[in-house]
Coordinates of C-alpha atoms and ligand atoms in Angstrom, one line a residue:
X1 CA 123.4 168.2 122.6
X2 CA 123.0 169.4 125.3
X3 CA 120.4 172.0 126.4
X4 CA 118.9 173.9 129.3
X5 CA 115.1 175.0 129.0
X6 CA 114.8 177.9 131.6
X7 CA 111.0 178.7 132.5
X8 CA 109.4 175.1 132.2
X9 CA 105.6 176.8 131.8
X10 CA 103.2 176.0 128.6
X11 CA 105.9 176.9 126.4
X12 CA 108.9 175.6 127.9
X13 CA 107.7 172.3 129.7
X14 CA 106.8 171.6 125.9
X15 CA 110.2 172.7 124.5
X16 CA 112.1 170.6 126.7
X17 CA 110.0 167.4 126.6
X18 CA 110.1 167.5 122.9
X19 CA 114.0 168.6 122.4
X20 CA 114.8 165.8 124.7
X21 CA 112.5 163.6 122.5
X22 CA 114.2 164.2 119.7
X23 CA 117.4 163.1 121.1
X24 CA 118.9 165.9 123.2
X25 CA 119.7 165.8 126.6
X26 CA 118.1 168.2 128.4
X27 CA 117.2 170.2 131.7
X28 CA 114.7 171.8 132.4
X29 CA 114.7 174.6 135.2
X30 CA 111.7 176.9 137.1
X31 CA 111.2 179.3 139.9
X32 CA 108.4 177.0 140.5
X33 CA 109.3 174.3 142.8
X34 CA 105.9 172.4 142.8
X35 CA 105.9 172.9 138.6
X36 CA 109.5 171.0 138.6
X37 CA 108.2 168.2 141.2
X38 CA 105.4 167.8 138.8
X39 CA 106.9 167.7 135.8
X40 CA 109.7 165.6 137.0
X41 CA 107.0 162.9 138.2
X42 CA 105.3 163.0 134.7
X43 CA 102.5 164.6 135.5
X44 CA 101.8 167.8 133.1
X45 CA 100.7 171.2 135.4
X46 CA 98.6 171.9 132.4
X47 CA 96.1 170.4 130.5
X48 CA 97.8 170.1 126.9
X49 CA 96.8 167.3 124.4
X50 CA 99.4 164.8 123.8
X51 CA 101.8 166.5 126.5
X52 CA 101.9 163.6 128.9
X53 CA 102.5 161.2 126.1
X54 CA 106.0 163.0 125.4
X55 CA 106.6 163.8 128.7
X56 CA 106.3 160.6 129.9
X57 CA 108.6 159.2 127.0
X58 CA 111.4 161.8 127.5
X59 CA 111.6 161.4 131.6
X60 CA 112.1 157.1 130.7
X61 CA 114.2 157.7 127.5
X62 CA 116.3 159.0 130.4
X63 CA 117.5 162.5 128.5
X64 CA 115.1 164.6 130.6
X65 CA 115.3 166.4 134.0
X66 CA 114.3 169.0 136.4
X67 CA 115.6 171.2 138.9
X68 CA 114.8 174.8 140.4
X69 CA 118.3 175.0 140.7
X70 CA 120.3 177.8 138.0
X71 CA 123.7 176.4 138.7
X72 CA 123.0 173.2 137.7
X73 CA 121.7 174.7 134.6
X74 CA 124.6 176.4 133.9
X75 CA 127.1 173.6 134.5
X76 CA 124.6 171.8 132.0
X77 CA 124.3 173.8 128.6
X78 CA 126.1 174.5 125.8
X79 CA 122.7 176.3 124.4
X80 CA 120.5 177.6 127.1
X81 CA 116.8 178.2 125.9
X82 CA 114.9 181.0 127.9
X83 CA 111.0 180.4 127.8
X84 CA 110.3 182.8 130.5
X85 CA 107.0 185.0 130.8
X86 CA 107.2 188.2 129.6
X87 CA 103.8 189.6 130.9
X88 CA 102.3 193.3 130.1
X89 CA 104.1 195.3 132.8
X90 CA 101.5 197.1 135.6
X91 CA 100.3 200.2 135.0
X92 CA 101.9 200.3 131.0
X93 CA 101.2 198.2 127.7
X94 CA 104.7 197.6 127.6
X95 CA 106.1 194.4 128.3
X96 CA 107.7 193.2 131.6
X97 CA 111.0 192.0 131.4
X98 CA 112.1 191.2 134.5
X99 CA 111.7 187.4 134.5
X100 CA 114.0 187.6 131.5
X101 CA 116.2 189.6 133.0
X102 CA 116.4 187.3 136.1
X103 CA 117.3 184.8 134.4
X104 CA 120.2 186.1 132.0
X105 CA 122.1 187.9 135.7
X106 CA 121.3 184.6 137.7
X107 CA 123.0 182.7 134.7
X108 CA 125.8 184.2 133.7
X109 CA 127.7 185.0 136.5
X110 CA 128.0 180.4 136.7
X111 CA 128.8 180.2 133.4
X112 CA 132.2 178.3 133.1
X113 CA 132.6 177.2 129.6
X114 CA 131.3 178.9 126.2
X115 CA 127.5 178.8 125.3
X116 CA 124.3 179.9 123.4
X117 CA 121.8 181.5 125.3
X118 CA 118.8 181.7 123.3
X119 CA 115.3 183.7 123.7
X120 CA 112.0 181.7 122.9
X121 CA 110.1 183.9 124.9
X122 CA 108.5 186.7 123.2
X123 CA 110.1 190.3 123.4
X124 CA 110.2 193.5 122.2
X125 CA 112.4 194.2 119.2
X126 CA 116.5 195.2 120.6
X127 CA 116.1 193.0 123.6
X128 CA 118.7 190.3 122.5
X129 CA 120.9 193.2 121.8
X130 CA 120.8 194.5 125.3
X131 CA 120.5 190.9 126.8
X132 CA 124.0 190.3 124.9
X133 CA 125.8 193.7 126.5
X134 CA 124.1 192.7 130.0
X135 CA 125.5 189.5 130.1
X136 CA 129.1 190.4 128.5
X137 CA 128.9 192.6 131.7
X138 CA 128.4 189.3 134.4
X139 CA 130.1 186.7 133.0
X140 CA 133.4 185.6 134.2
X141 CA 136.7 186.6 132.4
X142 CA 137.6 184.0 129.4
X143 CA 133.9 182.5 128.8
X144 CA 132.7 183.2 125.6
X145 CA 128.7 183.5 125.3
X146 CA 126.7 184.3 122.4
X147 CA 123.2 185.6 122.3
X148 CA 120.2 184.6 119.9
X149 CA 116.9 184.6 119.4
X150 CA 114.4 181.7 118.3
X151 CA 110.7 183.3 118.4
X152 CA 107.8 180.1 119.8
X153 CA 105.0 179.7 117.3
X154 CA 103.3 177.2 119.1
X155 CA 99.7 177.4 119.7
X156 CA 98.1 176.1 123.0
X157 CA 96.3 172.8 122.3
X158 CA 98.4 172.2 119.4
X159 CA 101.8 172.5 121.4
X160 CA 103.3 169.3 120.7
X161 CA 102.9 168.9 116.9
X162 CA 103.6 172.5 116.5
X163 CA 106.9 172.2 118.4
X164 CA 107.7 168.5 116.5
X165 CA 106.9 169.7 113.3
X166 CA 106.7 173.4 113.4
X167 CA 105.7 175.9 110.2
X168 CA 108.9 177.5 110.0
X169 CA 111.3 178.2 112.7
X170 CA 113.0 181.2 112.5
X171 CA 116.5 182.3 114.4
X172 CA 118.1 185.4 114.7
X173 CA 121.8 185.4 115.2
X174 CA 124.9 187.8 115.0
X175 CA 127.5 185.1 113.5
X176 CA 127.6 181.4 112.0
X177 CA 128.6 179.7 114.9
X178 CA 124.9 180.1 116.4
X179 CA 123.3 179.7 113.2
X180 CA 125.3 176.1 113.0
X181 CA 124.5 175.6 117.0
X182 CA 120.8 175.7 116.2
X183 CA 121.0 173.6 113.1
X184 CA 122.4 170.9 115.2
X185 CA 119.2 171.4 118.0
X186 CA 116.8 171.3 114.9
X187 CA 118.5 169.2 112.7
X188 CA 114.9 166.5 112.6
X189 CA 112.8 169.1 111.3
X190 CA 115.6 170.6 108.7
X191 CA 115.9 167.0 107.6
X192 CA 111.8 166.9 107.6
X193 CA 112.2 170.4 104.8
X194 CA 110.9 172.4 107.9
X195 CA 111.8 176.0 106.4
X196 CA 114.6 177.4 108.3
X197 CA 114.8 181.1 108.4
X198 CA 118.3 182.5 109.8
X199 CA 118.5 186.4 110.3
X200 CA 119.5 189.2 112.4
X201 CA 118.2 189.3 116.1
X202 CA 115.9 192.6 115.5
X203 CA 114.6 190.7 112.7
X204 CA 113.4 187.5 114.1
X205 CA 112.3 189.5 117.3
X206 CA 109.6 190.9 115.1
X207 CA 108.8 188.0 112.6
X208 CA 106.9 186.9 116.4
X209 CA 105.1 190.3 117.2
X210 CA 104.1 190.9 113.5
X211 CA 102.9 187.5 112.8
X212 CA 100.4 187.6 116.3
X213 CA 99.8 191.6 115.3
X214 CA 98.3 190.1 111.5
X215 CA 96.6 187.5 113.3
X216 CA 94.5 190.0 115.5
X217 CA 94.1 192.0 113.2
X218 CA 92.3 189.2 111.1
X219 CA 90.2 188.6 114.1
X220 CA 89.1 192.0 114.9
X221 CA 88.4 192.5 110.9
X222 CA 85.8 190.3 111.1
X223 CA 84.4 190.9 115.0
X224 CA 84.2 194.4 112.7
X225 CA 82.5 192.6 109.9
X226 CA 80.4 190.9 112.5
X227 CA 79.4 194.2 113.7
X228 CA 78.2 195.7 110.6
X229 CA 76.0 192.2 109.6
X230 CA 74.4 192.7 112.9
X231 CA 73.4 196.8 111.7
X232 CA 72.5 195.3 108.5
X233 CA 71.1 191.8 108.9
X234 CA 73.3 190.5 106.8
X235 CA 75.2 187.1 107.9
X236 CA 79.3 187.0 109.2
X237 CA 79.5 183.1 108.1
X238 CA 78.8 183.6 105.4
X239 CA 80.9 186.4 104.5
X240 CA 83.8 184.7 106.2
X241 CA 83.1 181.7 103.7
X242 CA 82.8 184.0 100.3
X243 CA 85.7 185.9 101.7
X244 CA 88.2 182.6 102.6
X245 CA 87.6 181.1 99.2
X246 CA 90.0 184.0 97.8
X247 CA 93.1 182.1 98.4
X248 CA 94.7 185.7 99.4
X249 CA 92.8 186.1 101.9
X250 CA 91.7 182.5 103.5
X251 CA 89.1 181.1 105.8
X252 CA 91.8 180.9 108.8
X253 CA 91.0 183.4 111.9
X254 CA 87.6 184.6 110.4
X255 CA 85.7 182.9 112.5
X256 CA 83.7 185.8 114.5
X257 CA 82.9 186.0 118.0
X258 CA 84.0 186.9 121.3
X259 CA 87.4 188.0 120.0
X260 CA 90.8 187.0 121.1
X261 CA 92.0 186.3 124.6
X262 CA 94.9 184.1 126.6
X263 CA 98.4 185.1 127.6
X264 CA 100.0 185.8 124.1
X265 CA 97.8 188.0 121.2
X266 CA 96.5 190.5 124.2
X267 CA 99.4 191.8 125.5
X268 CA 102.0 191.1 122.4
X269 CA 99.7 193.6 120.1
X270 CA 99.8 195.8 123.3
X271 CA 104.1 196.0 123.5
X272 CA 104.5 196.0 119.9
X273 CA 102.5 199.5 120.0
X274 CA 104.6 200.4 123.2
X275 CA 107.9 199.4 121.5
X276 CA 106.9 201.6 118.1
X277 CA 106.1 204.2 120.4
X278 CA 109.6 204.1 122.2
X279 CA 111.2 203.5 118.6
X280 CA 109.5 207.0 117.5
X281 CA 107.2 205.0 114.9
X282 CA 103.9 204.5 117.1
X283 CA 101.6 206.1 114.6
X284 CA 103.1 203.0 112.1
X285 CA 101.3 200.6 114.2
X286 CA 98.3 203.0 115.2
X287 CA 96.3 200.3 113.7
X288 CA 97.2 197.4 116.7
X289 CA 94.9 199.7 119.2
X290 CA 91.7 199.9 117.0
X291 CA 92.5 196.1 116.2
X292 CA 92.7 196.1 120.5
X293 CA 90.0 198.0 120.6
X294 CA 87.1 196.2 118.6
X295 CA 88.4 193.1 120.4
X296 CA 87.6 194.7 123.8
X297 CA 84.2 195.7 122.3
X298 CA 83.1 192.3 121.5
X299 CA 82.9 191.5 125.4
X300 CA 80.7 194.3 125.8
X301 CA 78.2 193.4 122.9
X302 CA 78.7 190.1 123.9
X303 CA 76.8 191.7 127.5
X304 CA 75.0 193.9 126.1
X305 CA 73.3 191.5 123.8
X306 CA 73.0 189.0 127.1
X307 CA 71.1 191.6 129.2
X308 CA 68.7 192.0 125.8
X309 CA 68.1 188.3 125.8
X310 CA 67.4 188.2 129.8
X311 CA 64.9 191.1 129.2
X312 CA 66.9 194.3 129.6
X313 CA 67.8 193.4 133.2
X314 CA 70.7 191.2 134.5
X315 CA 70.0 191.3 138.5
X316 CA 68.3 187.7 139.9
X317 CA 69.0 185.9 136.1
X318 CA 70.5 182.9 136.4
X319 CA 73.5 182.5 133.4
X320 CA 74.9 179.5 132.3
X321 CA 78.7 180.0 130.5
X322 CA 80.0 177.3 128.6
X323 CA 83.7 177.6 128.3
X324 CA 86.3 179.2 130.8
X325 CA 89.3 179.2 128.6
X326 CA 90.3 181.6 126.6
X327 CA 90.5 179.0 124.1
X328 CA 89.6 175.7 123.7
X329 CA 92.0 172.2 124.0
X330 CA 93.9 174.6 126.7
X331 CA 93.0 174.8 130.3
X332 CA 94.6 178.2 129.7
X333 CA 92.4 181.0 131.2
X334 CA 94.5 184.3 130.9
X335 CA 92.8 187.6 130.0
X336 CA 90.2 184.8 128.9
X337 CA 87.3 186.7 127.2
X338 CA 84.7 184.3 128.6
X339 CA 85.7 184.9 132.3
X340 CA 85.3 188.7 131.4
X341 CA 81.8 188.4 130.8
X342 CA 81.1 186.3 133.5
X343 CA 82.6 188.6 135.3
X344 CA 80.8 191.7 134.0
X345 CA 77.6 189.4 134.1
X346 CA 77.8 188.5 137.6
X347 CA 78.8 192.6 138.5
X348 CA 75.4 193.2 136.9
X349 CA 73.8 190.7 138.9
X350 CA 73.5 187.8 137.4
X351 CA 73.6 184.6 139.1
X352 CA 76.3 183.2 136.8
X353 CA 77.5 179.3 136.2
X354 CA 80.3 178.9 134.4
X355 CA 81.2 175.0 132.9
X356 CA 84.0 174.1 131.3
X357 CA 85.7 170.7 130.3
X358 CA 89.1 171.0 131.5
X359 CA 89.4 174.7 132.6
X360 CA 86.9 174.9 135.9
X361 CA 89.8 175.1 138.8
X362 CA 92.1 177.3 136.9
X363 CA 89.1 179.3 136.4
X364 CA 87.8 179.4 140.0
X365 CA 91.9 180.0 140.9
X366 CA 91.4 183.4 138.7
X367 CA 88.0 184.6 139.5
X368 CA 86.7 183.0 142.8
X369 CA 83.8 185.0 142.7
X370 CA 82.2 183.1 139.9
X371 CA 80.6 179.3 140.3
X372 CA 82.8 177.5 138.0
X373 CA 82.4 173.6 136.9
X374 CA 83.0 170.4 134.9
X375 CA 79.1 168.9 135.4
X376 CA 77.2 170.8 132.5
X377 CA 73.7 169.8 133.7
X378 CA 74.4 171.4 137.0
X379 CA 75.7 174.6 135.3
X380 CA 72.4 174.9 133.2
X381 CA 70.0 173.7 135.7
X382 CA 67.2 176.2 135.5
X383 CA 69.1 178.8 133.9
X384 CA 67.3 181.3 132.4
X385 CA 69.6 182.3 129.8
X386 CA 72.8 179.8 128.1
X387 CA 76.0 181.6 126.8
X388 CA 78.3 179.9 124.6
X389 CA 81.7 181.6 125.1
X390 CA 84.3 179.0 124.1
X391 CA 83.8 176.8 121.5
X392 CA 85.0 173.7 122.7
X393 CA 84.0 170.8 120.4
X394 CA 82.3 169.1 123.6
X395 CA 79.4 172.0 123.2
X396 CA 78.9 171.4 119.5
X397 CA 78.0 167.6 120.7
X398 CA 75.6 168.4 123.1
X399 CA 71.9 166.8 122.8
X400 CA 70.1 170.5 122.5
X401 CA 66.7 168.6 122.9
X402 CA 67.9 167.2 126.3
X403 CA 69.3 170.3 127.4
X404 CA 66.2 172.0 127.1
X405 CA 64.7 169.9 129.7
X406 CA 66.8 171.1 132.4
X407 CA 67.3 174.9 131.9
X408 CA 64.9 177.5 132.7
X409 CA 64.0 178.8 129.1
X410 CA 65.4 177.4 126.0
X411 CA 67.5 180.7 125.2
X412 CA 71.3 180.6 124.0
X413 CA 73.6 183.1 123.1
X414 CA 76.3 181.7 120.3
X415 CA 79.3 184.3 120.6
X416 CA 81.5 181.9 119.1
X417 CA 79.5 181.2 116.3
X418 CA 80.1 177.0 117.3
X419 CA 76.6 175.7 117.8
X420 CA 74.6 174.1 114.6
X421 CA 71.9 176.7 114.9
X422 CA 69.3 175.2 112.8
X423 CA 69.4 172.0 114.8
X424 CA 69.4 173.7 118.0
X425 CA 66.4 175.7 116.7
X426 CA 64.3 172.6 115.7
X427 CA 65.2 171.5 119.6
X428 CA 63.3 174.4 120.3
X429 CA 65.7 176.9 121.1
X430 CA 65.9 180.7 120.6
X431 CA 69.7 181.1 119.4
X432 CA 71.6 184.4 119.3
X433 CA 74.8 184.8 117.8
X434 CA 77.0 187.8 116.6
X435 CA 76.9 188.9 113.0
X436 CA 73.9 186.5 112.3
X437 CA 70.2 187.4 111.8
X438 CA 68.5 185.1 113.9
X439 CA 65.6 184.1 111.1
X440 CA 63.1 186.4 112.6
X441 CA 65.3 189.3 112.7
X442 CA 65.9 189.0 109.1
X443 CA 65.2 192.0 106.8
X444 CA 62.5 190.7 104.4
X445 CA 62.9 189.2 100.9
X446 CA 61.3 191.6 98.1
X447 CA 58.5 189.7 96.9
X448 CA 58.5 190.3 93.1
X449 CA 60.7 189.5 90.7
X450 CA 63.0 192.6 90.0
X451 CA 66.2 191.7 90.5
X452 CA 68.1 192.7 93.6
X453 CA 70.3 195.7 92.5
X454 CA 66.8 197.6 92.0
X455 CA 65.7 197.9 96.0
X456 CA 69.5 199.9 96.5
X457 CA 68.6 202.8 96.4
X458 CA 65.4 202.0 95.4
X459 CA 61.7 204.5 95.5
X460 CA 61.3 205.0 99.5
X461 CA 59.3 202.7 101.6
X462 CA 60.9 199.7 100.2
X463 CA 63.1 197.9 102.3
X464 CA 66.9 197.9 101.9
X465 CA 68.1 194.7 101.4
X466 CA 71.5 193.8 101.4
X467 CA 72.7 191.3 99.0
X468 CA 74.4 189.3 101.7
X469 CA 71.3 188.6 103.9
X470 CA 69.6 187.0 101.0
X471 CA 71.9 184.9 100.1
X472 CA 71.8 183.5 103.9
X473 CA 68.2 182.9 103.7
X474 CA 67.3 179.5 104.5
X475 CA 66.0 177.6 101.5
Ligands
LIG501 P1 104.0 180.6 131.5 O1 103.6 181.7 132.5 O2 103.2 179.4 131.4 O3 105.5 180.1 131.9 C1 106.5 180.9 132.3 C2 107.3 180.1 133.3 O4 108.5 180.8 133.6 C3 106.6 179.9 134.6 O5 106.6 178.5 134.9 C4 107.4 180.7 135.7 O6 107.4 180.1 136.9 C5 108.8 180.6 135.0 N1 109.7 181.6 135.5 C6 109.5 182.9 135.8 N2 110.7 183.5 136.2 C7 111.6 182.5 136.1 C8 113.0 182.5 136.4 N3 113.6 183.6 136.8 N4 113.7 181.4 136.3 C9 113.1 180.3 135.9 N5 111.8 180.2 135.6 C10 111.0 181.3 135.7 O7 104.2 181.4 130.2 P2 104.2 180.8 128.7 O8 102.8 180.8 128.2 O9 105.0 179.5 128.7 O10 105.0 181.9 127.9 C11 106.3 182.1 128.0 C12 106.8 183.0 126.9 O11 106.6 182.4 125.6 C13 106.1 184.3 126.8 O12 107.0 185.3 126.3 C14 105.0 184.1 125.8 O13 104.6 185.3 125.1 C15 105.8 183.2 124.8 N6 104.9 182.3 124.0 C16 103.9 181.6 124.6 C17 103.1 180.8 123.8 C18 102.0 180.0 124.4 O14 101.2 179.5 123.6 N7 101.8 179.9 125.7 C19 103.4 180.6 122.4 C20 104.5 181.3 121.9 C21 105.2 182.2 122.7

């Protein structure tokens, strides 16, 4: 088929590289003239594993190109796919829409022959409605366009496989003949028993938002979790494990820390609220800005507890960061929560070095102020004080023994809960983290033999000790 993929960023570039992979023939477009020159030379404008592999194969196979220009766009398509940003809008926590806009009254008006324009990007619920009426109104007498909606599930350093073989994709459609338009585009992964959800347009609109509003909510249920463990002594990993084996529940996005950052969860949970708001159903999703809220919190813990560690005072201390993005496998550093307390760090004072693998020049694009770099003995050279703030597997492999020869003093903070602790500890390290005791901070174990359920509540004097930090205790 073929298919236009409007807005070629880490979404789109992705989308077309693998639709034209799977046999379509496809065009992709962009505002971004230095994007399109990139991507049509093969080289990815983002760091995204396996992404050059497919790009590469799609631009030879032929069924792949680029252009910044919209007409030729809409001479090409019978199904245009819009992958446009849809950032939180200045000043509100509502979604901007203009890039989406753009792109529907700089289409349609070229349109010459009957298509499927179809939203990837993520929106709140009615826009394909009001998308559908705007473009009735520009298109030229006799063409017939339909409007849908195909919510992205991708997640950044998984983009390829999770476009190829995705969980589910869902569509949301007004009539069959975009329903059997979209089988056609997906037929691989219909044949591959990918499950294939078909609804309305309002419907599949908030399948996106209330999927990303369940997964921050997981993640600021345990940041919560973390919080009280730290009031009590009592340890998050552990609780996250005891918690995940209940199969209702599972061990996915309870992994406590810094909290969630990157262009997507932060401003989607922030719209949703907006939307409800609009829709005369806010207090429905009152919940979203306590989720928002604890999430925002962790940063601040995550400085406060820095500024404890460097002796109550931040000005003249020299900080390592390890980790930029907001994630890792992503050289993705939007609303990234490690750059925040960098940030905040370095407002305090702090001489601050941040390394990361992959992310260091989008990092240094975003927040010039901050040292930021790809050579981890430079960034930890004489530092007095080590935070880890994304947990890229690269950190998890580092020699702590050898580390602790070049840094000031042998003090990390863990606020991604990624190091092995113990082993860092017998390197000789005083490790932090959020939600865990460090051992000397834990409450301590009764000495006789009563069993536990006696101290609750127990005579006074004798310590409270919750069930959960004894079962962390070290053996
Ligand atoms: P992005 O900023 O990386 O890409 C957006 C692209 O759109 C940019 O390259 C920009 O130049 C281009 N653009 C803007 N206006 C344009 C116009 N008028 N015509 C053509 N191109 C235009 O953003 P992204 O991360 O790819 O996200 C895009 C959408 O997909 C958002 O709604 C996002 O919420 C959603 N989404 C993103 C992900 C993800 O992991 N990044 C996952 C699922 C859904």
């Amino acid at each position: 088929m073929r298919l236009t993929v409007i807005g070629t960023g880490y979404l789109g570039a992705v989308h077309a590289a693998c639709m034209a992979d799977i046999g379509h023939d496809v065009l992709g477009i962009d505002v971004d003239a230095e994007k399109i020159k990139a991507l049509a030379e093969g080289r990815p404008p983002f760091h995204e594993p396996g992404f050059a592999d497919v790009l590469t194969r799609a631009l030879a196979s032929g069924r792949l190109r680029f252009t910044t220009d919209l007409r030729a766009a809409a001479a090409h398509g019978e199904v245009h796919f819009v992958c446009v940003g849809t950032p939180q809008r200045a000043g509100s926590k509502a979604a901007d829409l203009r890039h989406v806009d753009a792109v529907v009254d700089g289409l349609a008006p070229h349109l010459r022959t009957d298509c499927l324009v179809v939203g990837k990007s993520t929106v709140p619920v009615g826009t394909t409605a009001r998308l559908s009426a705007r473009i009735a109104g520009l298109v030229p007498a006799g063409v017939r366009v339909e409007t849908a909606w195909n919510p992205e599930f991708l997640r950044e350093g998984f983009a390829v496989e999770d476009t190829l073989r995705p969980d589910r994709i869902v569509v949301g459609v007004t009539g069959p003949d975009a329903d059997a338009t979209l089988r056609e585009v997906y037929a691989p992964m219909l044949a591959a028993a990918v499950p294939y959800i078909s609804t309305d347009p309002n419907t599949a609109e908030l399948v996106k938002v209330a999927a990303n509003s369940f997964l921050a909510t997981k993640i600021s249920f345990i940041n919560a979790m973390a919080e009280i463990c730290d009031a009590t002594g009592a340890d998050v990993v552990t609780l996250a494990d005891a918690l995940g084996h209940d199969t209702r529940i599972g061990r996915r996005f309870l992994r406590a820390g810094l909290g969630f950052g990157g262009g997507c969860l932060p401003k989607d949970i922030r719209a949703f609220a907006a939307r409800a708001q609009e829709l005369g159903v806010g207090p429905v999703v009152d919940l979203l800005e306590r989720v928002d809220e604890i999430n925002e919190r962790q940063r601040t813990r995550t400085v406060a507890l820095a500024r404890q560690m460097a002796g109550g005072e931040l000005t003249g201390r020299r900080i390592a960061v390890l980790g930029a993005t907001f994630k890792p496998d992503s050289d993705d550093v939007r609303d990234s929560p490690a750059l925040a307390v960098a940030s905040a760090l370095h407002r305090e004072g702090a001489e601050v070095r941040v390394h990361d693998p992959v992310g260091a020049a989008n990092a240094r694009l975003a927040h010039p102020h901050l040292l930021c770099g790809s050579d981890l003995a430079l960034a930890c050279a004489d530092a007095d004080l080590v935070l880890l703030l994304t947990e890229w597997d690269h950190y998890r492999d580092v020699d702590p023994a050898r580390l602790a020869r070049v840094v000031a003093k042998p003090l990390v903070l863990d606020a991604r809960n990624g190091l092995p602790h113990e082993v860092w500890r017998a390197a000789g390290w005083t490790v932090k983290a959020l939600g865990r005791p460090a051992p000397s901070d834990r409450l301590p174990v009764p000495q006789s033999a009563e069993p536990l359920r006696t101290t609750i509540g127990s005579p006074a004097g004798r310590p409270h000790v919750p069930s959960a930090a004894v079962t962390a205790l070290p053996s």
